[in-house]
Each structure stands twice: as C-alpha cells, then as structure tokens.
Amino acid sequence: MTCVIRFPGTLDALEMVRIKPRLTRLLNRHPRLLLLDLGETRRVELAGLGILVDRIKRLGNGHSIVRFSNVSPPVHRTLARAGMNAFLAS
C-alpha cells in the first residue's frame, strides 16, 4: 500500500501540528511506501522538517519506505542542506 501526503505552501512547525493526526494515522497503517508530495510546497523550514522526521522515526516500523517527491529546486536545496538526500525520490 502506498500513502501520499501533500504539503501545500510552507512545511513549517504550524503545518506539522495541523497534519500530525493524519500522519500518525497513516504511519500506524504501516504503508509500504509513504510518499510526501512537495509539488505545492514553496518553502521548508527546518523546525517543520525536524518535527516531520521525528514523527516518522517514532512511528516507523522499519518496514515503511518514506520518500519526498515533486521537489522544486529551492526545496531540494533545503532538504539537501538538512541531510535528507536519502529521502528524495529519484
């Protein structure tokens, strides 16, 4: 099973608080692939990214693959600077 979450606007701490219940429900279903679609994301703040990674680590079961997709060049640069290259979909 593949689950997709979209992050329109800015992926920041406020957005993560808003989406946390949905993300928790999806991760508790242990999807084979969790696709984080950043096609509509204009900016990523490190606080939001930190909360996202923490949530994935806490609820991950080791069986789910997490990937970012549709990443714009500015968002890609932020993710690369944060050491998230392994999560970028090819």
XYZ file of C-alpha atoms in Angstrom:
90
model
C 0.000 0.000 0.000
C 1.212 3.499 -0.861
C 0.068 6.576 1.055
C 0.543 10.140 -0.187
C 0.596 13.336 1.866
C 0.751 16.731 0.178
C 2.231 19.835 1.797
C 0.852 22.970 0.123
C 2.538 26.269 0.987
C 5.191 26.042 3.673
C 6.260 22.916 5.537
C 6.754 24.515 8.942
C 6.029 23.700 12.587
C 2.465 25.039 12.352
C 1.698 22.861 9.309
C 3.148 19.823 11.088
C 0.900 20.424 14.123
C -2.063 20.609 11.742
C -1.170 17.440 9.820
C 0.211 15.391 12.740
C -3.007 13.397 13.407
C -3.326 12.391 9.736
C 0.351 11.477 9.508
C 0.088 9.380 12.675
C -2.957 7.510 11.322
C -1.188 6.783 8.042
C 2.010 5.592 9.702
C 0.043 3.351 12.074
C -1.278 1.562 8.972
C 2.342 0.640 8.126
C 2.262 1.569 4.443
C 4.855 0.017 2.197
C 5.594 3.497 0.807
C 4.802 6.886 2.341
C 5.170 9.492 -0.385
C 5.494 13.086 0.793
C 4.470 15.133 -2.237
C 6.160 18.540 -2.120
C 4.925 19.660 -5.539
C 2.943 22.534 -3.987
C 5.499 23.317 -1.279
C 7.176 26.688 -1.720
C 9.400 26.546 1.339
C 10.607 24.136 4.018
C 11.528 25.405 7.468
C 13.911 23.290 9.498
C 11.572 23.250 12.523
C 8.807 21.699 10.430
C 11.212 19.248 8.835
C 12.520 18.267 12.262
C 9.008 17.549 13.536
C 8.255 15.508 10.403
C 11.406 13.396 10.754
C 10.772 12.880 14.487
C 7.209 11.706 13.805
C 8.386 9.288 11.118
C 11.101 7.876 13.399
C 8.735 7.475 16.367
C 6.034 5.684 14.419
C 8.104 3.952 11.785
C 8.197 0.200 11.998
C 11.223 -0.293 9.825
C 9.059 -1.665 7.015
C 7.786 1.600 5.534
C 9.793 3.490 2.945
C 9.470 7.276 3.146
C 10.243 9.446 0.103
C 9.822 13.075 -0.913
C 8.556 13.609 -4.454
C 7.927 16.505 -6.861
C 10.561 18.604 -5.117
C 11.294 22.054 -6.555
C 14.935 23.203 -6.790
C 14.692 25.628 -3.803
C 13.055 22.980 -1.598
C 15.582 20.401 -2.832
C 18.443 22.665 -1.711
C 16.924 22.973 1.769
C 16.429 19.219 2.061
C 19.973 18.552 0.825
C 21.422 21.020 3.354
C 19.450 19.224 6.064
C 20.952 15.884 5.017
C 17.698 14.482 3.623
C 19.118 13.264 0.270
C 18.308 9.641 1.116
C 14.604 10.522 1.258
C 14.444 12.189 -2.158
C 12.617 10.114 -4.774
C 14.520 9.667 -7.999
